[in-house]
mmCIF file with all atom_site columns, C-alpha atoms in Angstrom:
data_model
loop_
_atom_site.group_PDB
_atom_site.id
_atom_site.type_symbol
_atom_site.label_atom_id
_atom_site.label_alt_id
_atom_site.label_comp_id
_atom_site.label_asym_id
_atom_site.label_entity_id
_atom_site.label_seq_id
_atom_site.pdbx_PDB_ins_code
_atom_site.Cartn_x
_atom_site.Cartn_y
_atom_site.Cartn_z
_atom_site.occupancy
_atom_site.B_iso_or_equiv
_atom_site.pdbx_formal_charge
_atom_site.auth_seq_id
_atom_site.auth_comp_id
_atom_site.auth_asym_id
_atom_site.auth_atom_id
_atom_site.pdbx_PDB_model_num
ATOM 1  C CA . ASP L 1 1  ? 70.170 -150.374 106.220 1.00 79.00 ? 262 ASP L CA 1
ATOM 2  C CA . ALA L 1 2  ? 69.585 -150.956 102.507 1.00 89.00 ? 263 ALA L CA 1
ATOM 3  C CA . GLU L 1 3  ? 72.426 -152.070 100.291 1.00 94.00 ? 264 GLU L CA 1
ATOM 4  C CA . ILE L 1 4  ? 71.470 -151.281 96.705  1.00 96.00 ? 265 ILE L CA 1
ATOM 5  C CA . LEU L 1 5  ? 72.426 -154.070 94.314  1.00 96.00 ? 266 LEU L CA 1
ATOM 6  C CA . ASP L 1 6  ? 71.009 -152.808 91.035  1.00 96.00 ? 267 ASP L CA 1
ATOM 7  C CA . VAL L 1 7  ? 69.016 -149.947 89.529  1.00 96.00 ? 268 VAL L CA 1
ATOM 8  C CA . ARG L 1 8  ? 67.979 -150.086 85.902  1.00 95.00 ? 269 ARG L CA 1
ATOM 9  C CA . GLU L 1 9  ? 65.622 -148.403 83.489  1.00 93.00 ? 270 GLU L CA 1
ATOM 10 C CA . ASN L 1 10 ? 63.228 -150.529 81.469  1.00 88.00 ? 271 ASN L CA 1
ATOM 11 C CA . PRO L 1 11 ? 62.151 -148.491 78.418  1.00 88.00 ? 272 PRO L CA 1
ATOM 12 C CA . ALA L 1 12 ? 59.793 -151.276 77.271  1.00 87.00 ? 273 ALA L CA 1
ATOM 13 C CA . ASN L 1 13 ? 57.377 -150.563 80.121  1.00 86.00 ? 274 ASN L CA 1
ATOM 14 C CA . LYS L 1 14 ? 58.539 -147.005 80.866  1.00 90.00 ? 275 LYS L CA 1
ATOM 15 C CA . GLY L 1 15 ? 59.800 -148.386 84.126  1.00 94.00 ? 276 GLY L CA 1
ATOM 16 C CA . LEU L 1 16 ? 62.468 -148.478 86.736  1.00 95.00 ? 277 LEU L CA 1
ATOM 17 C CA . GLU L 1 17 ? 63.674 -151.531 88.648  1.00 96.00 ? 278 GLU L CA 1
ATOM 18 C CA . VAL L 1 18 ? 65.512 -151.406 91.975  1.00 96.00 ? 279 VAL L CA 1
ATOM 19 C CA . SER L 1 19 ? 67.010 -154.348 93.830  1.00 97.00 ? 280 SER L CA 1
ATOM 20 C CA . TYR L 1 20 ? 68.459 -154.189 97.323  1.00 97.00 ? 281 TYR L CA 1
ATOM 21 C CA . VAL L 1 21 ? 69.109 -156.289 100.421 1.00 97.00 ? 282 VAL L CA 1
ATOM 22 C CA . SER L 1 22 ? 68.110 -155.410 103.967 1.00 96.00 ? 283 SER L CA 1
ATOM 23 C CA . ASP L 1 23 ? 68.653 -156.680 107.498 1.00 95.00 ? 284 ASP L CA 1
ATOM 24 C CA . ASN L 1 24 ? 65.132 -155.541 108.413 1.00 95.00 ? 285 ASN L CA 1
ATOM 25 C CA . ASP L 1 25 ? 62.605 -158.229 109.288 1.00 95.00 ? 286 ASP L CA 1
ATOM 26 C CA . ILE L 1 26 ? 60.480 -159.347 106.306 1.00 97.00 ? 287 ILE L CA 1
ATOM 27 C CA . ASP L 1 27 ? 57.253 -158.347 108.096 1.00 97.00 ? 288 ASP L CA 1
ATOM 28 C CA . THR L 1 28 ? 58.692 -154.910 108.906 1.00 96.00 ? 289 THR L CA 1
ATOM 29 C CA . LEU L 1 29 ? 59.533 -154.431 105.224 1.00 97.00 ? 290 LEU L CA 1
ATOM 30 C CA . CYS L 1 30 ? 56.021 -155.510 104.236 1.00 98.00 ? 291 CYS L CA 1
ATOM 31 C CA . ASP L 1 31 ? 54.454 -153.085 106.738 1.00 98.00 ? 292 ASP L CA 1
ATOM 32 C CA . PHE L 1 32 ? 56.673 -150.278 105.418 1.00 97.00 ? 293 PHE L CA 1
ATOM 33 C CA . TYR L 1 33 ? 55.671 -150.727 101.767 1.00 97.00 ? 294 TYR L CA 1
ATOM 34 C CA . GLU L 1 34 ? 51.997 -151.249 102.633 1.00 97.00 ? 295 GLU L CA 1
ATOM 35 C CA . GLY L 1 35 ? 52.177 -147.967 104.565 1.00 97.00 ? 296 GLY L CA 1
ATOM 36 C CA . VAL L 1 36 ? 53.825 -146.127 101.673 1.00 96.00 ? 297 VAL L CA 1
ATOM 37 C CA . LEU L 1 37 ? 51.145 -147.409 99.265  1.00 97.00 ? 298 LEU L CA 1
ATOM 38 C CA . LYS L 1 38 ? 48.177 -147.226 101.666 1.00 96.00 ? 299 LYS L CA 1
ATOM 39 C CA . ASP L 1 39 ? 46.312 -144.635 99.562  1.00 93.00 ? 300 ASP L CA 1
ATOM 40 C CA . ALA L 1 40 ? 46.226 -146.874 96.482  1.00 94.00 ? 301 ALA L CA 1
ATOM 41 C CA . LYS L 1 41 ? 42.695 -148.070 95.745  1.00 84.00 ? 302 LYS L CA 1
ATOM 42 C CA . ASP L 1 42 ? 43.959 -151.410 94.435  1.00 95.00 ? 303 ASP L CA 1
ATOM 43 C CA . LEU L 1 43 ? 46.645 -152.221 97.019  1.00 97.00 ? 304 LEU L CA 1
ATOM 44 C CA . SER L 1 44 ? 47.147 -155.975 97.138  1.00 97.00 ? 305 SER L CA 1
ATOM 45 C CA . THR L 1 45 ? 49.483 -158.026 99.320  1.00 98.00 ? 306 THR L CA 1
ATOM 46 C CA . GLN L 1 46 ? 49.998 -161.715 98.680  1.00 98.00 ? 307 GLN L CA 1
ATOM 47 C CA . GLU L 1 47 ? 52.009 -163.987 100.897 1.00 97.00 ? 308 GLU L CA 1
ATOM 48 C CA . THR L 1 48 ? 54.524 -166.108 98.981  1.00 96.00 ? 309 THR L CA 1
ATOM 49 C CA . SER L 1 49 ? 56.493 -169.160 100.052 1.00 95.00 ? 310 SER L CA 1
ATOM 50 C CA . ASP L 1 50 ? 59.353 -166.964 101.309 1.00 94.00 ? 311 ASP L CA 1
ATOM 51 C CA . GLY L 1 51 ? 57.922 -163.465 101.707 1.00 97.00 ? 312 GLY L CA 1
ATOM 52 C CA . TYR L 1 52 ? 55.395 -161.146 100.099 1.00 98.00 ? 313 TYR L CA 1
ATOM 53 C CA . MET L 1 53 ? 54.392 -159.594 96.794  1.00 98.00 ? 314 MET L CA 1
ATOM 54 C CA . ILE L 1 54 ? 52.766 -156.175 97.037  1.00 98.00 ? 315 ILE L CA 1
ATOM 55 C CA . SER L 1 55 ? 51.156 -154.457 94.065  1.00 98.00 ? 316 SER L CA 1
ATOM 56 C CA . ALA L 1 56 ? 49.392 -151.146 93.662  1.00 98.00 ? 317 ALA L CA 1
ATOM 57 C CA . ASN L 1 57 ? 48.672 -148.377 91.198  1.00 95.00 ? 318 ASN L CA 1
ATOM 58 C CA . VAL L 1 58 ? 49.056 -144.742 92.235  1.00 93.00 ? 319 VAL L CA 1
ATOM 59 C CA . ASP L 1 59 ? 48.465 -141.861 89.810  1.00 90.00 ? 320 ASP L CA 1
ATOM 60 C CA . GLY L 1 60 ? 49.080 -144.074 86.772  1.00 90.00 ? 321 GLY L CA 1
ATOM 61 C CA . VAL L 1 61 ? 52.302 -145.579 88.115  1.00 93.00 ? 322 VAL L CA 1
ATOM 62 C CA . GLY L 1 62 ? 52.312 -149.309 88.753  1.00 95.00 ? 323 GLY L CA 1
ATOM 63 C CA . TYR L 1 63 ? 54.175 -150.579 91.801  1.00 96.00 ? 324 TYR L CA 1
ATOM 64 C CA . THR L 1 64 ? 55.262 -154.167 92.334  1.00 97.00 ? 325 THR L CA 1
ATOM 65 C CA . VAL L 1 65 ? 57.342 -154.935 95.424  1.00 98.00 ? 326 VAL L CA 1
ATOM 66 C CA . MET L 1 66 ? 58.682 -158.444 95.931  1.00 98.00 ? 327 MET L CA 1
ATOM 67 C CA . LEU L 1 67 ? 60.104 -159.306 99.343  1.00 98.00 ? 328 LEU L CA 1
ATOM 68 C CA . SER L 1 68 ? 62.033 -162.535 99.862  1.00 97.00 ? 329 SER L CA 1
ATOM 69 C CA . LYS L 1 69 ? 63.659 -164.099 102.936 1.00 96.00 ? 330 LYS L CA 1
ATOM 70 C CA . ASP L 1 70 ? 65.555 -166.829 101.118 1.00 92.00 ? 331 ASP L CA 1
ATOM 71 C CA . CYS L 1 71 ? 66.521 -165.837 97.588  1.00 92.00 ? 332 CYS L CA 1
ATOM 72 C CA . MET L 1 72 ? 69.866 -164.309 98.599  1.00 92.00 ? 333 MET L CA 1
ATOM 73 C CA . ASN L 1 73 ? 70.998 -167.259 100.757 1.00 91.00 ? 334 ASN L CA 1
ATOM 74 C CA . PRO L 1 74 ? 73.042 -168.914 97.949  1.00 91.00 ? 335 PRO L CA 1
ATOM 75 C CA . ASN L 1 75 ? 75.183 -165.752 97.764  1.00 92.00 ? 336 ASN L CA 1
ATOM 76 C CA . PRO L 1 76 ? 77.649 -165.805 100.704 1.00 92.00 ? 337 PRO L CA 1
ATOM 77 C CA . SER L 1 77 ? 77.896 -161.988 100.695 1.00 92.00 ? 338 SER L CA 1
ATOM 78 C CA . TYR L 1 78 ? 74.154 -161.580 101.315 1.00 92.00 ? 339 TYR L CA 1
ATOM 79 C CA . ALA L 1 79 ? 73.095 -164.834 103.031 1.00 92.00 ? 340 ALA L CA 1
ATOM 80 C CA . GLY L 1 80 ? 70.586 -164.135 105.799 1.00 92.00 ? 341 GLY L CA 1
ATOM 81 C CA . LYS L 1 81 ? 69.546 -160.786 104.341 1.00 95.00 ? 342 LYS L CA 1
ATOM 82 C CA . ASN L 1 82 ? 66.105 -160.081 102.950 1.00 96.00 ? 343 ASN L CA 1
ATOM 83 C CA . SER L 1 83 ? 65.793 -159.207 99.275  1.00 97.00 ? 344 SER L CA 1
ATOM 84 C CA . VAL L 1 84 ? 63.641 -156.329 98.036  1.00 97.00 ? 345 VAL L CA 1
ATOM 85 C CA . TYR L 1 85 ? 62.885 -155.999 94.324  1.00 97.00 ? 346 TYR L CA 1
ATOM 86 C CA . ILE L 1 86 ? 60.803 -152.992 93.253  1.00 97.00 ? 347 ILE L CA 1
ATOM 87 C CA . ILE L 1 87 ? 59.361 -152.522 89.773  1.00 96.00 ? 348 ILE L CA 1
ATOM 88 C CA . LEU L 1 88 ? 57.788 -149.203 88.792  1.00 96.00 ? 349 LEU L CA 1
ATOM 89 C CA . THR L 1 89 ? 55.951 -148.954 85.475  1.00 95.00 ? 350 THR L CA 1
ATOM 90 C CA . GLY L 1 90 ? 54.274 -146.108 83.615  1.00 93.00 ? 351 GLY L CA 1
ATOM 91 C CA . LEU L 1 91 ? 56.750 -143.404 84.546  1.00 90.00 ? 352 LEU L CA 1
ATOM 92 C CA . GLU L 1 92 ? 56.597 -141.549 81.213  1.00 78.00 ? 353 GLU L CA 1
ATOM 93 C CA . GLY L 1 93 ? 55.483 -138.003 81.790  1.00 62.00 ? 354 GLY L CA 1
ATOM 94 C CA . ILE L 1 94 ? 56.257 -138.117 85.512  1.00 57.00 ? 355 ILE L CA 1
ATOM 95 C CA . SER L 1 95 ? 58.606 -135.368 86.647  1.00 50.00 ? 356 SER L CA 1
ATOM 96 C CA . GLY L 1 96 ? 62.090 -136.852 86.436  1.00 51.00 ? 357 GLY L CA 1
ATOM 97 C CA . GLY L 1 97 ? 60.632 -139.975 84.807  1.00 45.00 ? 358 GLY L CA 1
ATOM 98 C CA . ILE L 1 98 ? 61.951 -141.910 81.881  1.00 44.00 ? 359 ILE L CA 1
#
């Protein structure tokens, strides 16, 4: 159910940033990303005032996933949807990477 809002390269950190909104429950989104990153030795999930921040490192690629229940509410087009912001860093040398 994702509606992609933005995808951009960040050459400064050899990264990629993806922003989307979802109708999925915030806890369901958290469980999904924790499951995807479950093999990371340094997987960390922190609860925030309106969601979660998940970070991990897998095979030299840094993952930061920020989930928010409220940040899209000021935008009438996306009010009530959950925001997902993913930052990948260290993609140089990865197949298809930056």
